[in-house]
CSV table of C-alpha atoms in Angstrom, one decimal:
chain,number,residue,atom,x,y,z
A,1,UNK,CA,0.0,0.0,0.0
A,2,UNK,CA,1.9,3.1,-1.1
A,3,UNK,CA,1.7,6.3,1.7
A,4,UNK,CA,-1.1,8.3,0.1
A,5,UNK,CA,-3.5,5.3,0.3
A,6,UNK,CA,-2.4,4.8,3.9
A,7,UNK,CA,-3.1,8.9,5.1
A,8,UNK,CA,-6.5,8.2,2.3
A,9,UNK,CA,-7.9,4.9,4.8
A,10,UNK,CA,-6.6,6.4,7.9
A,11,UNK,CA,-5.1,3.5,9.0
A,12,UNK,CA,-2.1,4.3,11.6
A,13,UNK,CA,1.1,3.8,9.9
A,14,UNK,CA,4.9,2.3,11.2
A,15,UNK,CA,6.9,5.4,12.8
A,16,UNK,CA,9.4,4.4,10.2
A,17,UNK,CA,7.0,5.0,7.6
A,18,UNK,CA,5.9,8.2,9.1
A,19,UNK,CA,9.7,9.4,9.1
A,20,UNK,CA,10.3,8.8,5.5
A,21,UNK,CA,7.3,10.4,4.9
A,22,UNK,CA,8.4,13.5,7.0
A,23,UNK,CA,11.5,13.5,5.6
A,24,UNK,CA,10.3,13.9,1.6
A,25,UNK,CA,7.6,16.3,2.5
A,26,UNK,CA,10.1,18.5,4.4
A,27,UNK,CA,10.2,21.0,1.2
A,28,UNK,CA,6.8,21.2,0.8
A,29,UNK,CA,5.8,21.4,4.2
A,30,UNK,CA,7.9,24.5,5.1
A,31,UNK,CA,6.9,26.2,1.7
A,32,UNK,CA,3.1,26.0,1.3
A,33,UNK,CA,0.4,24.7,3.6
A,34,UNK,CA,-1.2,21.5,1.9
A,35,UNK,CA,-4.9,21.7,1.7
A,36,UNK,CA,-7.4,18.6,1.5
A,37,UNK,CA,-9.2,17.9,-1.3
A,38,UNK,CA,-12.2,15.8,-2.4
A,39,UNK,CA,-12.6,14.5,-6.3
A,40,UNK,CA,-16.2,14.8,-7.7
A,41,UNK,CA,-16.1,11.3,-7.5
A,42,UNK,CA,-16.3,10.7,-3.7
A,43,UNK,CA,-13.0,9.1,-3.3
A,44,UNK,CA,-11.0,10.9,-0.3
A,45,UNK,CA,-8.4,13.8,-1.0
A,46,UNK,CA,-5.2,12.8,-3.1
A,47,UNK,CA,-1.7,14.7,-2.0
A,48,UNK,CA,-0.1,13.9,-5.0
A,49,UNK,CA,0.0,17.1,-7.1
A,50,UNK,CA,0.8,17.4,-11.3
A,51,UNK,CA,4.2,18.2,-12.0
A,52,UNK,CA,3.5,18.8,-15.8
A,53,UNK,CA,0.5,18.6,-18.2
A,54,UNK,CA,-0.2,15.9,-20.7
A,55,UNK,CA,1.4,16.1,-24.0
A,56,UNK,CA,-1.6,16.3,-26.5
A,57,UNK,CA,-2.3,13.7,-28.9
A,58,UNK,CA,0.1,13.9,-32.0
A,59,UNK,CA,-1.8,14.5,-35.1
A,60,UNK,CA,-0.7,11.9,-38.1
A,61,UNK,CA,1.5,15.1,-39.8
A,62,UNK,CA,3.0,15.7,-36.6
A,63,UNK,CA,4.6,12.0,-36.4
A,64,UNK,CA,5.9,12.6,-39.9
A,65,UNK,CA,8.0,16.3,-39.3
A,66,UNK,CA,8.7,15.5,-36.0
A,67,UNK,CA,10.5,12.3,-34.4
A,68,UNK,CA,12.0,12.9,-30.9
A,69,UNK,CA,13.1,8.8,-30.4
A,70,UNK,CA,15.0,9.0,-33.5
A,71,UNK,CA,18.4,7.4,-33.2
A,72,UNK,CA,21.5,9.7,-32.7
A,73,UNK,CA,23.1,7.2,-35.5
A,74,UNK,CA,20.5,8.0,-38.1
A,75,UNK,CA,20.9,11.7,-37.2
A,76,UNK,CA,24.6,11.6,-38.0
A,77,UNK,CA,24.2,10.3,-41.2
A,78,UNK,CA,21.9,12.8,-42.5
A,79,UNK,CA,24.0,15.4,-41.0
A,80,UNK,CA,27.4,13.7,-42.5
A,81,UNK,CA,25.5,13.9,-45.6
A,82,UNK,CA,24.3,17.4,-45.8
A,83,UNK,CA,27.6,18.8,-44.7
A,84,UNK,CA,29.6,16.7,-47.4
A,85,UNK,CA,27.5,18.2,-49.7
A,86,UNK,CA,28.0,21.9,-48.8
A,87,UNK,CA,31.4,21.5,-48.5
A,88,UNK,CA,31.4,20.7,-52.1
A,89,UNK,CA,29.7,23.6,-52.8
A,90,UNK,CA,32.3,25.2,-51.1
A,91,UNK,CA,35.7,23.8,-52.6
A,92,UNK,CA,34.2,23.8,-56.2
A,93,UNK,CA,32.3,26.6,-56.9
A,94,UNK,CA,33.4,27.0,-60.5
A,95,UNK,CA,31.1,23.9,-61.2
A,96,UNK,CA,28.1,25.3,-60.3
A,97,UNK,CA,28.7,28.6,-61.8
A,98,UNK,CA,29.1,26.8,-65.4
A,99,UNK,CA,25.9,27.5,-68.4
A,100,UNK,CA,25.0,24.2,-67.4
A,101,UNK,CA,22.6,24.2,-64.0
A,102,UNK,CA,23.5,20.4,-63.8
A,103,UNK,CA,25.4,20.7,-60.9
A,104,UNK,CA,23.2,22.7,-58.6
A,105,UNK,CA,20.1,20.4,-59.7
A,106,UNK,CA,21.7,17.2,-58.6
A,107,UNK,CA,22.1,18.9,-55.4
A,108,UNK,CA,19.2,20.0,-55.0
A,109,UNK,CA,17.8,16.4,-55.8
A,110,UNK,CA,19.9,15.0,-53.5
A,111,UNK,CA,19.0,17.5,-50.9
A,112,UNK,CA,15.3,16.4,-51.4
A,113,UNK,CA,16.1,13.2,-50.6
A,114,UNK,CA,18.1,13.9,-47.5
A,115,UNK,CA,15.4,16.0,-46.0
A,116,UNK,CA,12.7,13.3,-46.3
A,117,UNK,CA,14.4,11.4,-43.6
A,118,UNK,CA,15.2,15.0,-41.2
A,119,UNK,CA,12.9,14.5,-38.3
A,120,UNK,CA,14.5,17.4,-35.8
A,121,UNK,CA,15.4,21.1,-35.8
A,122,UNK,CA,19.1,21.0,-36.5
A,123,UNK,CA,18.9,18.7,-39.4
A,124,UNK,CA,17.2,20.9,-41.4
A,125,UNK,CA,19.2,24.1,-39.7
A,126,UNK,CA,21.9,22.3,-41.7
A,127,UNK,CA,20.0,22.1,-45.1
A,128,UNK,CA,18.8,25.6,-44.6
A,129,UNK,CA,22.8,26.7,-44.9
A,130,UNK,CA,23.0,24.9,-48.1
A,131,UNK,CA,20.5,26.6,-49.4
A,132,UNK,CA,21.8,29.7,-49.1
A,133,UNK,CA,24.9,28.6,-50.4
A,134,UNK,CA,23.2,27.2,-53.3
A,135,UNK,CA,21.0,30.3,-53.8
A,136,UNK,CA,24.0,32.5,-53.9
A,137,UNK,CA,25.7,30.5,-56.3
A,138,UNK,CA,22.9,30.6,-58.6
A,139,UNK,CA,22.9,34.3,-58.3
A,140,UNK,CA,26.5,34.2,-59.1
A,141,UNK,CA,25.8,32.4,-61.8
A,142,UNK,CA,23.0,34.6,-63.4
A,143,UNK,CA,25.4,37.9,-62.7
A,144,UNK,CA,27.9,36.1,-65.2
A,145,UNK,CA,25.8,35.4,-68.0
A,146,UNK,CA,24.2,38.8,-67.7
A,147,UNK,CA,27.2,40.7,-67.3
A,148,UNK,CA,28.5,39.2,-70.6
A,149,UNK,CA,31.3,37.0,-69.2
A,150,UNK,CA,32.6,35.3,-72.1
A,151,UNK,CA,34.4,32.2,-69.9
A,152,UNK,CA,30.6,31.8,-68.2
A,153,UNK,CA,27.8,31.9,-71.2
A,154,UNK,CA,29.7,33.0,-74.6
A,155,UNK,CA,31.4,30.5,-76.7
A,156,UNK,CA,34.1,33.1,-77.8
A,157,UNK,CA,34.8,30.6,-81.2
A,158,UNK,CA,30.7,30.6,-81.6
A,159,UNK,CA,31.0,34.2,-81.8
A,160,UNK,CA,33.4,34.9,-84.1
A,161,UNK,CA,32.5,32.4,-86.8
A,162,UNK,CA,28.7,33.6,-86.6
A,163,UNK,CA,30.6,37.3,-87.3
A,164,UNK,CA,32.4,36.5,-89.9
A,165,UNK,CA,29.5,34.8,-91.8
A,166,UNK,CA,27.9,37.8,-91.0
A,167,UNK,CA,30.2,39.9,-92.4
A,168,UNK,CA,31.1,37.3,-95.7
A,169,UNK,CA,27.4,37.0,-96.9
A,170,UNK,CA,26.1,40.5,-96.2
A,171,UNK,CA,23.8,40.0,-93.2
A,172,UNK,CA,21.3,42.4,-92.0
A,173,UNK,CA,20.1,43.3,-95.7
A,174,UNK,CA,17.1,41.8,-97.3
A,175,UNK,CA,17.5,42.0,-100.6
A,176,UNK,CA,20.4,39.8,-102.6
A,177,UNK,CA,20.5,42.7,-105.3
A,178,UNK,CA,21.1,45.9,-102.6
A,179,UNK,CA,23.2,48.5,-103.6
A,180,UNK,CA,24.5,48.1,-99.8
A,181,UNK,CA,26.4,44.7,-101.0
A,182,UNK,CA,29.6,44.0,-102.5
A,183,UNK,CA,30.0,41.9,-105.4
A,184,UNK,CA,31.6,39.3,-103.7
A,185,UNK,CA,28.3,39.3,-100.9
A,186,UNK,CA,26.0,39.3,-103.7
A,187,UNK,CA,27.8,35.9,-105.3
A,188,UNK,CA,28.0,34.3,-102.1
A,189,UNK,CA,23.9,34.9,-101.4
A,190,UNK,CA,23.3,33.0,-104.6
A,191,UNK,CA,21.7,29.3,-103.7
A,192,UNK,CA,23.3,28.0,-107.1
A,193,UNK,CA,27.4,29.3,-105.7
A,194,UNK,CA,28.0,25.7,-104.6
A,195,UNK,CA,26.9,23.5,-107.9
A,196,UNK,CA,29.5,21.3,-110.0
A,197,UNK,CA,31.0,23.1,-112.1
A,198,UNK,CA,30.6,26.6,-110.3
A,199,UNK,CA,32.7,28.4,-108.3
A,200,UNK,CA,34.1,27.6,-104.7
A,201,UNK,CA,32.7,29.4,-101.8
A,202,UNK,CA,35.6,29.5,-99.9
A,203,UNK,CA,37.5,31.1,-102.7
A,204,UNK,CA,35.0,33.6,-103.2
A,205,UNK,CA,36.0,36.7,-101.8
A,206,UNK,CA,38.9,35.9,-99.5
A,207,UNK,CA,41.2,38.5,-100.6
A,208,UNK,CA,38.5,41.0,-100.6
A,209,UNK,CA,36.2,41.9,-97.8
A,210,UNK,CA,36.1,39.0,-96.0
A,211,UNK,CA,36.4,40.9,-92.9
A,212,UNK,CA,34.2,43.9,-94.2
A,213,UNK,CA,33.7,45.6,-90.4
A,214,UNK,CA,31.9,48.8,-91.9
A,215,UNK,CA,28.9,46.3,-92.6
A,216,UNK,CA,29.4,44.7,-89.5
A,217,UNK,CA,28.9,48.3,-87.9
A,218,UNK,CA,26.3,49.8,-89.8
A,219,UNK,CA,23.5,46.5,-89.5
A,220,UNK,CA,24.4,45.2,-86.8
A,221,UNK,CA,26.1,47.3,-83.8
A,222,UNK,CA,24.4,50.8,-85.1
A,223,UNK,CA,20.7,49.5,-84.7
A,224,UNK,CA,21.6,48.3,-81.6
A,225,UNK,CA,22.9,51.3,-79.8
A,226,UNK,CA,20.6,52.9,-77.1
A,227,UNK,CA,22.9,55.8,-76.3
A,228,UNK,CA,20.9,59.3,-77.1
A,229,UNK,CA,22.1,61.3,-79.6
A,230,UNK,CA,24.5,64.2,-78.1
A,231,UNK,CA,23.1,67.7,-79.3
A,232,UNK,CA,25.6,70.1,-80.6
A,233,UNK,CA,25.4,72.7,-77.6
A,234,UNK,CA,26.8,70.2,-75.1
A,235,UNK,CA,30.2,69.1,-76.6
A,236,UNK,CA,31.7,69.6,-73.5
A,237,UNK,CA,33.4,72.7,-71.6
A,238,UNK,CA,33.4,76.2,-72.5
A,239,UNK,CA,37.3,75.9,-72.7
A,240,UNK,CA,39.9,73.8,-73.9
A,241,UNK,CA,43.5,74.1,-73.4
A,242,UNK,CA,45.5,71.0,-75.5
A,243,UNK,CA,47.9,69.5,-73.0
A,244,UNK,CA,51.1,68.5,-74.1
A,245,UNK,CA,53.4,66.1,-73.3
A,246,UNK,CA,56.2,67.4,-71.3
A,247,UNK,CA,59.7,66.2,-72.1
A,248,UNK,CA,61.7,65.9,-68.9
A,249,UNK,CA,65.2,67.3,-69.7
A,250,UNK,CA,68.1,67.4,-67.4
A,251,UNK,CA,68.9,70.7,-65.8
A,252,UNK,CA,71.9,72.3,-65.0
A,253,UNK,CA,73.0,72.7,-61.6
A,254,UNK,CA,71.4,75.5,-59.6
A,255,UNK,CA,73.1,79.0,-59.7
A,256,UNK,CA,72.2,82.0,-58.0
A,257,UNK,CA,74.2,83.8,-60.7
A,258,UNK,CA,72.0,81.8,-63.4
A,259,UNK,CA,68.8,83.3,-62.2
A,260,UNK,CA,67.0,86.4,-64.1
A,261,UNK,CA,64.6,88.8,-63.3
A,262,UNK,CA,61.0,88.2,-64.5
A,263,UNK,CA,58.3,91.5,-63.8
A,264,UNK,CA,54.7,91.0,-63.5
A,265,UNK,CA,52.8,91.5,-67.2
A,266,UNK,CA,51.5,95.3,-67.3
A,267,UNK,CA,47.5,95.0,-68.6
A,268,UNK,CA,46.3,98.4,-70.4
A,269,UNK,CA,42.8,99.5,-70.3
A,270,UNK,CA,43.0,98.5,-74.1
A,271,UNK,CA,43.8,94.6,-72.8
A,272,UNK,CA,40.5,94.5,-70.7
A,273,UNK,CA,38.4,96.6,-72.7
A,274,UNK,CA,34.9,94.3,-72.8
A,275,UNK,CA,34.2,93.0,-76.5
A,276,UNK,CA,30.4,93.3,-78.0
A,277,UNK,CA,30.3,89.7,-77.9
A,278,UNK,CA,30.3,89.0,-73.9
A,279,UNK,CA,29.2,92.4,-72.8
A,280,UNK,CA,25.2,92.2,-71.7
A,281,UNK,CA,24.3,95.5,-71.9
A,282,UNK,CA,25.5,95.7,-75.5
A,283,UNK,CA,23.6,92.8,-76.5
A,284,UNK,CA,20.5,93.5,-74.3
A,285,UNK,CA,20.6,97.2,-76.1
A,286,UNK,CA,20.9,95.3,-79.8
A,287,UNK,CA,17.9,92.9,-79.2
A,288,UNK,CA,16.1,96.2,-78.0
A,289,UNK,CA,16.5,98.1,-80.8
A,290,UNK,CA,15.7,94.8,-83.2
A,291,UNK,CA,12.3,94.5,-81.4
A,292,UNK,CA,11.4,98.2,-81.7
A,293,UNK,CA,12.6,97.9,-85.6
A,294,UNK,CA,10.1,94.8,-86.1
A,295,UNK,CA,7.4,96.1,-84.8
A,296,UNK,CA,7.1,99.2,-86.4
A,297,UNK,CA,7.9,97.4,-90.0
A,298,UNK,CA,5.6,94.8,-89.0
A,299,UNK,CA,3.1,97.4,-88.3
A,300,UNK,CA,3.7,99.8,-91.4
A,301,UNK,CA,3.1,96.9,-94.0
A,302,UNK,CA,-0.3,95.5,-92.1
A,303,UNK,CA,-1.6,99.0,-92.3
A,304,UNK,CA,-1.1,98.9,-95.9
A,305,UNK,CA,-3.0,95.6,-96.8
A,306,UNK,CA,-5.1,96.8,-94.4
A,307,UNK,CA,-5.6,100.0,-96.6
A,308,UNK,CA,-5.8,97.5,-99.9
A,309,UNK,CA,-8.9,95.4,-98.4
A,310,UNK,CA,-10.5,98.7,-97.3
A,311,UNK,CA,-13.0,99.0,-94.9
A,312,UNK,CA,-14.8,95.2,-96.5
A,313,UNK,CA,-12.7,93.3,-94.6
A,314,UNK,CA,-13.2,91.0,-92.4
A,315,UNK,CA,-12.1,90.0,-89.1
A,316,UNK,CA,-10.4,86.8,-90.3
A,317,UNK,CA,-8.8,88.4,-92.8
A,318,UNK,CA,-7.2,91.3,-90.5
A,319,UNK,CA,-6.3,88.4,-88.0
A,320,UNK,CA,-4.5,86.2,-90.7
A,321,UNK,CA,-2.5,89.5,-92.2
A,322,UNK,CA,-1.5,90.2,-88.4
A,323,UNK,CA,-0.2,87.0,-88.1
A,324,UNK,CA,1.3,86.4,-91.0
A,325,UNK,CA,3.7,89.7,-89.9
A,326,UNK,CA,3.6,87.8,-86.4
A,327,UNK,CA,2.0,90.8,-84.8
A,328,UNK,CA,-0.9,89.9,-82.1
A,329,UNK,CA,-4.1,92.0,-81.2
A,330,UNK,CA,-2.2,94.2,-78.6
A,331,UNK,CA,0.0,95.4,-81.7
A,332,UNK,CA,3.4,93.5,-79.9
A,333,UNK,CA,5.3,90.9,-82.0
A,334,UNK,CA,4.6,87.3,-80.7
A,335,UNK,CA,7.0,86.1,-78.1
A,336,UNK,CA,8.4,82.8,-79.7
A,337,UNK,CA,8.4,84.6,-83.0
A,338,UNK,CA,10.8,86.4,-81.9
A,339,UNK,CA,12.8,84.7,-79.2
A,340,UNK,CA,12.9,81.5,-81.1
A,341,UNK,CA,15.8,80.6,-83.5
A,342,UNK,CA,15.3,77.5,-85.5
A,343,UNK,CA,19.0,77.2,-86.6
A,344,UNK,CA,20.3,76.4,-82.8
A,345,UNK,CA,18.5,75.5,-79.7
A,346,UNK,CA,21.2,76.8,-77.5
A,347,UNK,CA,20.8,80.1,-78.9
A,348,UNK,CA,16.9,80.0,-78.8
A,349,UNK,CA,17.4,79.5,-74.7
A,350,UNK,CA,19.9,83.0,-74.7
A,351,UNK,CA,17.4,84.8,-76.7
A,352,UNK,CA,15.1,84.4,-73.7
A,353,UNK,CA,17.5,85.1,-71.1
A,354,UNK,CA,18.3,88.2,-72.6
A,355,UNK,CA,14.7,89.4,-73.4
A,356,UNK,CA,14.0,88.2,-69.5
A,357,UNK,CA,16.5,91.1,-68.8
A,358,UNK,CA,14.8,93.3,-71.0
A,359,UNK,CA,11.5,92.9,-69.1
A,360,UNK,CA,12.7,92.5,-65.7
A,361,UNK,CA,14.2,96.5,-66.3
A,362,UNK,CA,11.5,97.8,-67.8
A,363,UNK,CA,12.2,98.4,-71.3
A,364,UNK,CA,10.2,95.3,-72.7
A,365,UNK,CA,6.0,94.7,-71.8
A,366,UNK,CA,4.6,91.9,-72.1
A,367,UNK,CA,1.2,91.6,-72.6
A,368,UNK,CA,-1.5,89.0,-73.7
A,369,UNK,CA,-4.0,88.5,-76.7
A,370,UNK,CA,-7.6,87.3,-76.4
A,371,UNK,CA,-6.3,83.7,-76.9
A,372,UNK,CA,-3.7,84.0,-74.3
A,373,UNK,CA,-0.6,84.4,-76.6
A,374,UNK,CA,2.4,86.6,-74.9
A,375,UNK,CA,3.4,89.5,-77.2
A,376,UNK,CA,6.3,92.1,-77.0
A,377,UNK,CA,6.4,95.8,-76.7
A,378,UNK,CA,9.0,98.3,-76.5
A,379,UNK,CA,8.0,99.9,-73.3
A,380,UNK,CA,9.6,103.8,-72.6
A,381,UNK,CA,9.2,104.0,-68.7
A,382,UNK,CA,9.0,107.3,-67.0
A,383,UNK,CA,11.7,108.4,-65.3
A,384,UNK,CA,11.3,108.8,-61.7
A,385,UNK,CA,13.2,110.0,-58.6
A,386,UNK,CA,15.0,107.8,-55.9
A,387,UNK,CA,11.9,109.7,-53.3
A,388,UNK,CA,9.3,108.4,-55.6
A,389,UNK,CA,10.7,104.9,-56.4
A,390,UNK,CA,11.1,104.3,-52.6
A,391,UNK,CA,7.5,105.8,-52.0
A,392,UNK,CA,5.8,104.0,-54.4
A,393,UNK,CA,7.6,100.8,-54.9
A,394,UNK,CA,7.7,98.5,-57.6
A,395,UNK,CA,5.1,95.8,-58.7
A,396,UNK,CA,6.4,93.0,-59.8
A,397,UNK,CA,5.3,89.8,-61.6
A,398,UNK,CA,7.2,86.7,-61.6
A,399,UNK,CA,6.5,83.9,-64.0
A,400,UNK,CA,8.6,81.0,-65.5
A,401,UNK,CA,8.7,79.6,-68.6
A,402,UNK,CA,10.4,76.5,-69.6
A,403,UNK,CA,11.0,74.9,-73.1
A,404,UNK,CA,13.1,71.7,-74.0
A,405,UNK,CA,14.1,70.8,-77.5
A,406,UNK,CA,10.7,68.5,-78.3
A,407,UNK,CA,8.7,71.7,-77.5
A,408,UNK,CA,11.4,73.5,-79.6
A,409,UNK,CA,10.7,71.6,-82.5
A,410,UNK,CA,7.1,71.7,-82.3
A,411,UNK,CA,6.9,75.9,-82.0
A,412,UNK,CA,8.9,75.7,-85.0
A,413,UNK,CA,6.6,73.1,-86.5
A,414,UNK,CA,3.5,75.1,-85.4
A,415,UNK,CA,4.3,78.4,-86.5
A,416,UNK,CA,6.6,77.5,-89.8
A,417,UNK,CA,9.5,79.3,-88.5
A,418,UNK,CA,12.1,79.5,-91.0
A,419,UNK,CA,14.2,82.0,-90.1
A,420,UNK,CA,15.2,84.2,-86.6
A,421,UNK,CA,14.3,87.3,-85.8
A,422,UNK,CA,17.3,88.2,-83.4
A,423,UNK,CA,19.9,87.4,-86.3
A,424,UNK,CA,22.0,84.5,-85.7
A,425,UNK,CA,25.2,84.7,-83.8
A,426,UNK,CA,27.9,83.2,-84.9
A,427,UNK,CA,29.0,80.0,-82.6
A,428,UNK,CA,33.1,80.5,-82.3
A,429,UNK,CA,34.8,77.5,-80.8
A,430,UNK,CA,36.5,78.8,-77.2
A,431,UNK,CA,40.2,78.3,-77.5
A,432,UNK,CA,42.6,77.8,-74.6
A,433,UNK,CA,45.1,81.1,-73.3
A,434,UNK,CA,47.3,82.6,-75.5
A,435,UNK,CA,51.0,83.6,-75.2
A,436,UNK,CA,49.9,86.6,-73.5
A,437,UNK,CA,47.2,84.3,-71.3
A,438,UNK,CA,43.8,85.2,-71.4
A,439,UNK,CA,44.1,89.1,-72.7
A,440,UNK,CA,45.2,88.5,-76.0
């Protein structure tokens, strides 16, 4: 009878049973105060507490993932296995990085195998490792064929051959009668060249353009090219001084007697007298005076078809004559008319820097038409005194106006431009320093 059935009857027990007992309950006695309990059954009160719950009942999946009696022996193995392998990986990357995925398949068929038998945690920890490994070897392995590696994905032999036959029988050109193909190209495209009787085709052409690279560049590399096309306004700095090659010589040695005076370069005003070109004012005062001059031509020769239609005409008809003199309902020449050169974009973008100047002091308006056009006026403003200026104050109106080369074109397109306004500068390539430096 074991001691809880004995306290349960309440049958007096031996004193050397009541020791032991006293002796394992010392813990528990001195840390909590037990309490009497009665099941729902009846029976009388139980002592013997739970130490832990009940594992639940593994589901069928469970037993299949998870095995915690399986042998320590059968655990090596698979781990012996799956390190072997990724040490492999390891020592020979250079065959899994080859065109052919062959390699990393059969590991990761063997893998698939392995894992079948991994019931615990660190098992497939293990296999986890590997497939990084193998995932980073596979990206290795795309960044080679991408990145045009010739020992990974490019048969270097392949390649040549394929351009020379390109080159030998014309490739890229349609028809065998082109004015784009040689002679010999046109007799190798024939389907008869290789008959009895005929002419060899490896003799045909050989000490011609066998290797014709001008072909080779014009229908095959030239279509391919993605670059943009590099406008002429952005060539590169605004100057360049050629750099040449300095010759080291072997010197003397050093003197004091040997040395000689050198004074500083004297610069008259004459040297730094500002030319027309790169003076702002100056060209400001020019594209002033040009606006004023259009206008008041532009406006003389309307008023005479005007006076030709007589007092008949119409309002289409006065509308078409203004605008074929690019004069707008305010009596101002159109903005782009005038700013817009269709010989050079570059040029196109100073014109309406300059004109911005123009406006910004107050010798240019600008003013709008019924449909919203801008126009340009020569504007005389009064003159007033410091007093009144700081009295007053200034209004001002700030706008921006942005154009690109596609709206370039289209203004051009739109309006038929085929000539500036604002005559054409001419475009002088900027040289280096001269002997004198700068202020030649």
């Amino acid at each position: 009878m074991s001691d809880s059935e004995s306290f349960a009857d309440g049958t007096p027990t031996s004193p050397a049973n009541h020791r032991n007992l006293a002796v394992r309950n010392r813990d528990g006695a001195a840390g909590t105060s037990r309490k009497r309990r009665t099941d729902t059954n009846g029976e009388g009160p139980n002592r013997r507490q739970r130490t832990r719950e009940p594992s639940p009942e593994p589901e069928a999946g469970d037993l299949d993932s998870y095995d915690p009696d399986q042998s320590m022996m059968e655990r090596r193995e698979i781990q012996r296995n799956l390190r072997d392998m990724q040490q492999q990986m390891r020592d020979n990357p250079d065959s899994f990085l080859q065109s052919d995925p062959k390699a990393l398949l059969d590991y990761l068929n063997q893998s698939n195998q392995i894992i079948k038998n991994v019931k615990q945690t660190a098992e497939a920890t293990i296999d986890a490792r590997g497939l990084v490994i193998a995932a980073d070897l596979s990206a290795r392995r795309v960044q080679r064929l991408t990145s045009g590696n010739v020992g990974g994905g490019i048969d270097v032999d392949e390649f040549v051959s394929k351009c020379i036959l390109y080159m030998r029988e014309g490739g890229g050109v349609d028809d065998d009668e082109a004015v784009e193909l040689s002679s010999t190209q046109r007799r190798r495209r024939q389907p008869n060249r290789g008959a009895l009787g005929g002419e060899d085709g490896d003799d045909v052409g050989d000490e011609g353009d066998m290797m014709n690279w001008a072909h080779l560049g014009r229908f095959a590399i030239v279509p391919s090219v993605r670059r943009p096309a590099l406008p002429g306004f952005l060539l590169g700095p605004l100057s360049l001084e050629k750099k040449a090659r300095k010759v080291a010589k072997r010197s003397a040695p050093f003197k004091v007697s040997n040395l000689r005076e050198i004074r500083p370069q004297e610069l008259n005003a004459g040297d730094l007298k500002k030319s027309d070109k790169n003076d702002l004012p100056a060209i400001c005062k020019k594209i002033h005076d040009r606006l004023k001059r259009a206008q008041e031509e532009a406006q003389n020769v309307a008023e005479q078809e005007f006076t030709v239609l007589g007092d008949e005409r119409t309002s289409d008809e006065e509308r078409e004559i203004m605008d074929r003199h690019s004069l707008r309902e305010t009596g101002g020449i159109d903005l782009l008319r005038f700013v817009i050169n269709p010989h050079s974009f570059g040029q196109t973008i100073e014109n309406m820097f300059y004109v911005s100047f123009l406006i910004r002091e107050g010798s240019v308006k600008l003013t709008f038409d019924d449909n919203g056009l801008p126009a340009l006026e020569p504007f005389q403003k009064e003159p007033r005194s410091k007093n009144a200026q700081s009295r007053h104050g200034t209004m001002r109106h700030q706008a921006i106006m942005s154009i690109d080369m596609e709206i370039w074109q289209e203004v051009i397109k739109a309006f038929n431009i085929k000539e500036p306004m604002i005559p054409h500068r001419k475009e002088e390539e900027a040289g280096g320093p001269g002997a004198r430096g700068w202020y030649n």
